[in-house]
Coordinates of N, CA and C and ligand atoms in Angstrom, one line a residue:
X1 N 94.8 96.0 90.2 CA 96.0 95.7 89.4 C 96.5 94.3 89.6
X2 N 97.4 94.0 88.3 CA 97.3 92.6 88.3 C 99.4 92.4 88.9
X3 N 99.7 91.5 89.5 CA 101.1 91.2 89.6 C 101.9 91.0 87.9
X4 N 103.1 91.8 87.8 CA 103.3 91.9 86.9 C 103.9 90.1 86.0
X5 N 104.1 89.4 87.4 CA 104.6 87.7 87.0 C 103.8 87.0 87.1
X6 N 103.6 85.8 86.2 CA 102.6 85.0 86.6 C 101.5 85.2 85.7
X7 N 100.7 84.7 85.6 CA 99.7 84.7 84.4 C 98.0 84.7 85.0
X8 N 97.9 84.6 86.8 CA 96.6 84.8 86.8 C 96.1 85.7 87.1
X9 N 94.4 85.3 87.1 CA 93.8 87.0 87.1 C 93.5 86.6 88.6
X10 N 94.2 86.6 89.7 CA 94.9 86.9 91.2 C 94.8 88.6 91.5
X11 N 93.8 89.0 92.0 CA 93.8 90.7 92.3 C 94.6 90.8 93.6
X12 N 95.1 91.7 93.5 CA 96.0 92.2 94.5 C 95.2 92.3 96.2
X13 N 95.2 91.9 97.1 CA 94.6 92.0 98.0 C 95.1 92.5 99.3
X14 N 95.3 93.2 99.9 CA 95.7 94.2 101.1 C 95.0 94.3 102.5
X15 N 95.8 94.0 103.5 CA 94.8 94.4 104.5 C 96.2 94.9 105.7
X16 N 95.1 95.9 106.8 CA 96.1 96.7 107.7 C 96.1 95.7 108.8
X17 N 96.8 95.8 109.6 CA 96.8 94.9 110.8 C 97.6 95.9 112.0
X18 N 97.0 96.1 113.0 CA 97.9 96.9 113.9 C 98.4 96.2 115.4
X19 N 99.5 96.6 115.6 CA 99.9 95.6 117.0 C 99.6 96.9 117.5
X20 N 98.3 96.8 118.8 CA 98.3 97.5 120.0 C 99.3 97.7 120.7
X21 N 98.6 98.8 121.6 CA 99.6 99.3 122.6 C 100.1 98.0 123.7
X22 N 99.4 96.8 124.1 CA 99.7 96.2 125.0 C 100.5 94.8 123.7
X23 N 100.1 94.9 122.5 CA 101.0 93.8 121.8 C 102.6 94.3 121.8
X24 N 102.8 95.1 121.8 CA 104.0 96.4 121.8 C 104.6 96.1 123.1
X25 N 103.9 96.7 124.1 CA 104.5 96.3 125.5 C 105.1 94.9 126.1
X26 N 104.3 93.9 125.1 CA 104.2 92.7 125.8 C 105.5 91.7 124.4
X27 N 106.0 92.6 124.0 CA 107.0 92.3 122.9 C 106.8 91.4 121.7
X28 N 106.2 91.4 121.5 CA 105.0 90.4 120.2 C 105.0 91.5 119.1
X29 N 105.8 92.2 118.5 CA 105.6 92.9 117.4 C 106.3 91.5 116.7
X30 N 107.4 91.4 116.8 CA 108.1 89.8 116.0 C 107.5 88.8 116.2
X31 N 107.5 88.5 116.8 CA 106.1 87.3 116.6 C 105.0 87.8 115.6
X32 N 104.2 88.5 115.6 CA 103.0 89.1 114.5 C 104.0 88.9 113.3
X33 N 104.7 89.6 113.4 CA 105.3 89.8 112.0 C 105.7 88.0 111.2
X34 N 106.2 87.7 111.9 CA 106.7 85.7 111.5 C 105.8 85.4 111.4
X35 N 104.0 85.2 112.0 CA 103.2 84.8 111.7 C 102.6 85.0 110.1
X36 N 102.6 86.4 110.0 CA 102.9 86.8 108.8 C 103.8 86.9 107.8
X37 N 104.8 86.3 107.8 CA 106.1 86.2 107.0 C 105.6 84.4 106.3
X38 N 105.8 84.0 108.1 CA 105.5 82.4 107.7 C 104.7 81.7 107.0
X39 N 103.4 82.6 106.7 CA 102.5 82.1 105.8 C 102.6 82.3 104.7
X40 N 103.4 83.1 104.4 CA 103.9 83.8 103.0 C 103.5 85.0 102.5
X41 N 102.3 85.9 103.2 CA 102.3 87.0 102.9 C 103.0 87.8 103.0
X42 N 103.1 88.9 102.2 CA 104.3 89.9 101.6 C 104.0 91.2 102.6
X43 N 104.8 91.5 103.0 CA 104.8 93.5 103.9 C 105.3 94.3 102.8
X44 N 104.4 95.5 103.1 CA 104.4 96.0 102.0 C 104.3 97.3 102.7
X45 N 104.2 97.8 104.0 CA 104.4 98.9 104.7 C 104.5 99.0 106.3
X46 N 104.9 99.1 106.9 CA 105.3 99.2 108.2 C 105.6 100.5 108.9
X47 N 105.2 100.5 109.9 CA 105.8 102.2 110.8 C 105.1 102.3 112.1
X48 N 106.2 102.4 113.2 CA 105.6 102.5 114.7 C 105.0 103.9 114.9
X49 N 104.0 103.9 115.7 CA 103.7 105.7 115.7 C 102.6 105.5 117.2
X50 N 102.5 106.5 117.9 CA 101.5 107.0 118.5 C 100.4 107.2 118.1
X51 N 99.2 106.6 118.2 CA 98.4 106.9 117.1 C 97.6 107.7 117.1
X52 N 97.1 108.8 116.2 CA 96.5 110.4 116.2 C 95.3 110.0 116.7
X53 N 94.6 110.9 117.9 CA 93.2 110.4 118.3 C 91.9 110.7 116.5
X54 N 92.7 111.6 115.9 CA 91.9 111.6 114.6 C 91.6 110.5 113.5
X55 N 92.5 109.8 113.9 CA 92.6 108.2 113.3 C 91.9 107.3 114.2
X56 N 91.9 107.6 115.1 CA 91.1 106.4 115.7 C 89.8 106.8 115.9
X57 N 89.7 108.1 115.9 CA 88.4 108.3 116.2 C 87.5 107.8 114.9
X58 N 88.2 108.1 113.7 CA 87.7 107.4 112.0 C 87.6 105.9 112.0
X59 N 89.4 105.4 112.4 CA 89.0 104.0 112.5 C 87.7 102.8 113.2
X60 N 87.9 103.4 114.3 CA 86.4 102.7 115.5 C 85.1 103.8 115.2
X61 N 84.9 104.8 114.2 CA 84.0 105.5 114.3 C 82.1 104.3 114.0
X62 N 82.4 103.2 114.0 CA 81.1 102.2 114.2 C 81.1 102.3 115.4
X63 N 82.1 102.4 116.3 CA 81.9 102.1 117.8 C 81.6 103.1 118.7
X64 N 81.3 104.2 118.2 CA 81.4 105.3 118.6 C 80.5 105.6 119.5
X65 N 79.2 105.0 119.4 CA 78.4 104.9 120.8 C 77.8 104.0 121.5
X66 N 79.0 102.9 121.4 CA 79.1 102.0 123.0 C 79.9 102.1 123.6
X67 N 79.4 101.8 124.9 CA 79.7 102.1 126.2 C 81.9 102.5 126.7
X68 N 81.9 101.6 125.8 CA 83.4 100.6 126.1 C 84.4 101.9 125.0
X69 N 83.7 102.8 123.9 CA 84.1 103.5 123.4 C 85.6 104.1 124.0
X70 N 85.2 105.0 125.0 CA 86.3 105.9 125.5 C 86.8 105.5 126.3
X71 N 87.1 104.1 126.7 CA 88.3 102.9 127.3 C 88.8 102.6 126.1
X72 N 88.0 102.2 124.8 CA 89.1 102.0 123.5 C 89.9 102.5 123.6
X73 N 89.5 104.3 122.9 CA 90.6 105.1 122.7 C 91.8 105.5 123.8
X74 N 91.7 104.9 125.2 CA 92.3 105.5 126.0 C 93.4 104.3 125.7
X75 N 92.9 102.9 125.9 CA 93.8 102.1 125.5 C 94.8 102.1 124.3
X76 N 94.0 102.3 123.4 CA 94.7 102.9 121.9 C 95.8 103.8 122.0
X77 N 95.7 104.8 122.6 CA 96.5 106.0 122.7 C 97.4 105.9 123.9
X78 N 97.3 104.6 125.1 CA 98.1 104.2 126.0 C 99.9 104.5 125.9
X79 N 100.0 103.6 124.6 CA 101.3 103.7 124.1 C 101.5 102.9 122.6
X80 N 102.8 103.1 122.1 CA 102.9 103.2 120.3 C 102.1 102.0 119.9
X81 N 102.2 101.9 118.6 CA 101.3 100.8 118.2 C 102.3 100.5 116.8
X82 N 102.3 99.7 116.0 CA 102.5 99.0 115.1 C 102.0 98.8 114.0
X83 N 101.8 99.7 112.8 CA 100.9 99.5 111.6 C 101.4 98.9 110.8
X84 N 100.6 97.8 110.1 CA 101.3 97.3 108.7 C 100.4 97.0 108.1
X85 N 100.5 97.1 107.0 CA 99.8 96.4 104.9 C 100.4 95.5 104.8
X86 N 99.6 94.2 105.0 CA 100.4 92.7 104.3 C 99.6 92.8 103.1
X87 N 100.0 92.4 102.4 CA 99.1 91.5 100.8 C 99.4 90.3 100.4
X88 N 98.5 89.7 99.8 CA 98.2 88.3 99.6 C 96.9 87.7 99.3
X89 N 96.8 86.7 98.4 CA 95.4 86.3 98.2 C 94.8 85.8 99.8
X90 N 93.6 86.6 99.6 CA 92.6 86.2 100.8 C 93.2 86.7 102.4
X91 N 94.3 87.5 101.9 CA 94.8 88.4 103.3 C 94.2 89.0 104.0
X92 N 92.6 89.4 103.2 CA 91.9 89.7 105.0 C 90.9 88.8 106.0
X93 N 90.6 87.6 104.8 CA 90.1 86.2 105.4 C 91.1 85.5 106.9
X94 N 92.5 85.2 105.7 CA 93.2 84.7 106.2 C 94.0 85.2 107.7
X95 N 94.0 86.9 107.9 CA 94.4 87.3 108.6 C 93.5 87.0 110.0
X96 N 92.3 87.7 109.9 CA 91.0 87.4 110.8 C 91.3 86.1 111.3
X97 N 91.6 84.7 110.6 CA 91.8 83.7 111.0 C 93.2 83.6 111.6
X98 N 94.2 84.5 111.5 CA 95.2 84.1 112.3 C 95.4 84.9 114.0
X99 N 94.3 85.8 113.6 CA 94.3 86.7 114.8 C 93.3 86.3 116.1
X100 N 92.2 85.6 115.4 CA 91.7 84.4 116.3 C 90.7 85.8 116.8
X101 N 89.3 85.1 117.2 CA 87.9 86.0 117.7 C 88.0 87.3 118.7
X102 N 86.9 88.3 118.7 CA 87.1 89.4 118.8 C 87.1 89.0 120.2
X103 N 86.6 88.2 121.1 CA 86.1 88.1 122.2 C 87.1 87.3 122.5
X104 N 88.2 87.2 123.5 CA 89.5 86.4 124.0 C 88.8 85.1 124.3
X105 N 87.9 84.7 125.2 CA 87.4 83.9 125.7 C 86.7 82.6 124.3
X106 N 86.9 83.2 123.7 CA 85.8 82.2 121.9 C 87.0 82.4 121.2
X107 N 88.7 82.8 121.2 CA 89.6 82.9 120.5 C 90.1 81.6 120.6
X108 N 90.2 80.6 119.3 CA 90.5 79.7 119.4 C 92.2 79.5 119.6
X109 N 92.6 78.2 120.3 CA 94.1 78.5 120.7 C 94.9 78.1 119.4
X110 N 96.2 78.6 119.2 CA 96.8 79.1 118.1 C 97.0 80.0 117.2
X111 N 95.3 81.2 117.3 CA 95.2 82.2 116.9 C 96.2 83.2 117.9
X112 N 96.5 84.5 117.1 CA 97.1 85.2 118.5 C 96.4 85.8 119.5
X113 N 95.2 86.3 119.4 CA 94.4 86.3 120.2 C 93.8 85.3 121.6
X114 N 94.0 84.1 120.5 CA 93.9 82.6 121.5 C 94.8 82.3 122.3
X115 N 96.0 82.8 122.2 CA 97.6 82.7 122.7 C 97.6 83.7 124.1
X116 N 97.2 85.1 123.5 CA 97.8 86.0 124.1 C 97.4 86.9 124.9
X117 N 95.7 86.3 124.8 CA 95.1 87.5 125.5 C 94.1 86.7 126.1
X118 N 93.4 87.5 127.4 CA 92.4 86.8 128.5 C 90.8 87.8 128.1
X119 N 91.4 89.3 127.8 CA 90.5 89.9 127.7 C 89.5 90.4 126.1
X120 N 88.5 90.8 126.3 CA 88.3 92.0 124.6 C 88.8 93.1 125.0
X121 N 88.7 93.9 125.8 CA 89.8 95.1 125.8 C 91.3 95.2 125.8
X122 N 92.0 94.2 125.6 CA 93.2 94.2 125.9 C 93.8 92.5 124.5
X123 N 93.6 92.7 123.6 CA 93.5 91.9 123.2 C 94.2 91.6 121.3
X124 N 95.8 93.0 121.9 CA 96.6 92.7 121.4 C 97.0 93.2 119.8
X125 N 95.8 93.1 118.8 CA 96.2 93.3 117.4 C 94.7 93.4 116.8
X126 N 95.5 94.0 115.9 CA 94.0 94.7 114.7 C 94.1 93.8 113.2
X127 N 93.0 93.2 113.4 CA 93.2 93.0 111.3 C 92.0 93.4 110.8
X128 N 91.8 93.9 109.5 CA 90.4 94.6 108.9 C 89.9 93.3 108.6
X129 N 88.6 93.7 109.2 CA 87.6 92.7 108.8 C 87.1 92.3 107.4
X130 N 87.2 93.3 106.3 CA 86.8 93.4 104.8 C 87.3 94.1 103.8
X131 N 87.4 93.2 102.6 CA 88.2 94.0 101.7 C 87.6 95.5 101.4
X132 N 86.8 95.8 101.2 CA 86.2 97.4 101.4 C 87.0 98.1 102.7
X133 N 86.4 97.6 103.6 CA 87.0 98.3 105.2 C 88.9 98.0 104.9
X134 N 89.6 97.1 104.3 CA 90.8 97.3 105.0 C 91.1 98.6 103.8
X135 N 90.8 98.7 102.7 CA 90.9 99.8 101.4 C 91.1 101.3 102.5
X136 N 90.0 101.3 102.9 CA 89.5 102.1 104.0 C 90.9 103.1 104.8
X137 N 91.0 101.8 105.9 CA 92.0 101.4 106.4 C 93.4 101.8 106.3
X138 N 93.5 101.1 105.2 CA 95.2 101.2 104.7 C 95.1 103.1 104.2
X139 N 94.0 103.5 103.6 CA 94.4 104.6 103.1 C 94.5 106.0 104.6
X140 N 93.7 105.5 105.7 CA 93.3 106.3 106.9 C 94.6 106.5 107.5
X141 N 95.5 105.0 107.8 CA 96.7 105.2 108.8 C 98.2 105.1 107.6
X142 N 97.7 105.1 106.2 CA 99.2 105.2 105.4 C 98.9 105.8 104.4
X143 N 100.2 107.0 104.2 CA 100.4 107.6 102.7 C 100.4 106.5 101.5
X144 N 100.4 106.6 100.5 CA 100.6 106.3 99.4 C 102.0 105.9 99.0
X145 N 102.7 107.0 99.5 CA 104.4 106.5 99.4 C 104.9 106.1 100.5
X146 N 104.1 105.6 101.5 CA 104.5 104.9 102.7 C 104.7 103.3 102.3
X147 N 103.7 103.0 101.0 CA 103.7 101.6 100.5 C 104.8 101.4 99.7
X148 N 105.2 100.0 99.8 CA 106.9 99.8 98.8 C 106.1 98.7 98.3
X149 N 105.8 98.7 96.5 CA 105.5 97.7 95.8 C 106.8 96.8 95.0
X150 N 107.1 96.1 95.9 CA 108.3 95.2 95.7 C 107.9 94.3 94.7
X151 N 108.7 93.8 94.4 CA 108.9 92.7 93.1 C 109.0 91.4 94.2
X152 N 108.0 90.1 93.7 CA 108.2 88.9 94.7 C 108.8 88.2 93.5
X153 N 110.4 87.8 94.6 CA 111.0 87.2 93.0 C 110.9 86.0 92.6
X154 N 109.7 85.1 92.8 CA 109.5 83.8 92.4 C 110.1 82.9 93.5
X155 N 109.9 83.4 94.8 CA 110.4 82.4 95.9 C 109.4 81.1 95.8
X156 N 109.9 80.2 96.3 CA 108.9 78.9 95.7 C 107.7 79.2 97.2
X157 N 107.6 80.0 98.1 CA 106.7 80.5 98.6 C 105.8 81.3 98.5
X158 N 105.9 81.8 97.1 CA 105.7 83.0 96.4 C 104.4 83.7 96.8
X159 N 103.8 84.7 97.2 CA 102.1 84.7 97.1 C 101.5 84.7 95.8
X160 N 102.2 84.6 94.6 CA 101.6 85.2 93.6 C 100.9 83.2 93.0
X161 N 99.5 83.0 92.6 CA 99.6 81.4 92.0 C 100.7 81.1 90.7
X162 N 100.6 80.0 90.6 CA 101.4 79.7 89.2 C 100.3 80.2 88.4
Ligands
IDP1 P1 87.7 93.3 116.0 O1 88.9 94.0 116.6 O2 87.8 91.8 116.2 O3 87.4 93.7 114.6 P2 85.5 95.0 116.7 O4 84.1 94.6 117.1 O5 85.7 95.7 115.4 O6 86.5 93.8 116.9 O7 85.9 96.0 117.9 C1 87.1 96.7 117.8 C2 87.9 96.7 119.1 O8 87.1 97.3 120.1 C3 88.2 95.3 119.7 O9 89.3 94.7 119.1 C4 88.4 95.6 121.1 O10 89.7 96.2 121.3 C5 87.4 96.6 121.4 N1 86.1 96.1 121.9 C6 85.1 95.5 121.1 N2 84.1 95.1 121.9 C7 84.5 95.4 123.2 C8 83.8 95.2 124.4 O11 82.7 94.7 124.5 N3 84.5 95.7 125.5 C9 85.7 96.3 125.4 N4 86.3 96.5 124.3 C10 85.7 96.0 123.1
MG2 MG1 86.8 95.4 113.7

């Protein structure tokens, strides 16, 4: 679907991003969020929750038989977590780049990963790697009416191009 303002053919692009159980703990849910505000991408669904081991088991189901698997989920399910749908062109490029490498130690500094974290197991926030996978994604941890398709009203920030 196209944005109803604006005249380009700009496809709508979405991705989930979750603040873990230790981004939560470590009070970095506002911070994520400004990172994402500040760049101009738009939220488009939000909600704290405990997360269902049914959902995680689907979401990491690639990871399902390495080693580190069932320290994931124990971490995951430690305590609440943070879901959200930003959209914006190239929001799941762009996000990957603001959350900085899977590996803390190769996270470049200024990414939040680069900032915030020492370890890979402990290492703060989720963004979907691909526009396929975050589709995925957004439909696994959110309803359909959990999304609010707001109107961007021409802020000169706007995500939509001229
Ligand atoms: P990503 O989160 O950067 O997309 P993935 O390879 O998809 O990285 O792995 C998903 C999550 O699994 C990581 O964010 C991290 O929490 C955990 N993880 C990945 N590799 C390791 C590892 O080698 N040891 C411990 N945890 C890992
Ligand atoms: Mg991944």
């Amino acid at each position: 679907a196209r944005p109803s303002s604006g005249g380009s053919s700009w496809t709508r692009e979405q991705t989930l991003v979750v603040v873990k159980p230790d981004g939560v703990q470590w009070r970095l849910v506002g911070y994520v969020i400004q990172r994402f505000e500040r760049r101009g991408f738009k939220l488009v669904g939000m909600k704290m929750l405990q997360a269902p081991e049914r959902v995680l088991a689907e979401h990491y189901h690639d990871l399902q038989r390495k080693p580190f698997y069932p320290a994931l989920i124990s971490y995951m399910t430690s305590g609440p977590v943070v879901a959200m749908v930003w959209e914006g062109p190239n929001v799941v490029c762009s996000s990957r780049a603001m959350v900085g490498h899977t590996n803390s130690a190769e996270a470049a500094p200024d990414t939040i990963r680069g900032d915030f974290s020492i370890h890979i197991s402990r290492n703060i926030i989720h963004a979907s790697d691909s526009v396929e996978g975050a589709q995925k994604e957004i439909q696994l941890w959110f309803q359909s009416s959990e999304l609010v398709n707001w109107a961007d009203k021409g802020h000169q920030r706007s995500i939509y191009p001229p």
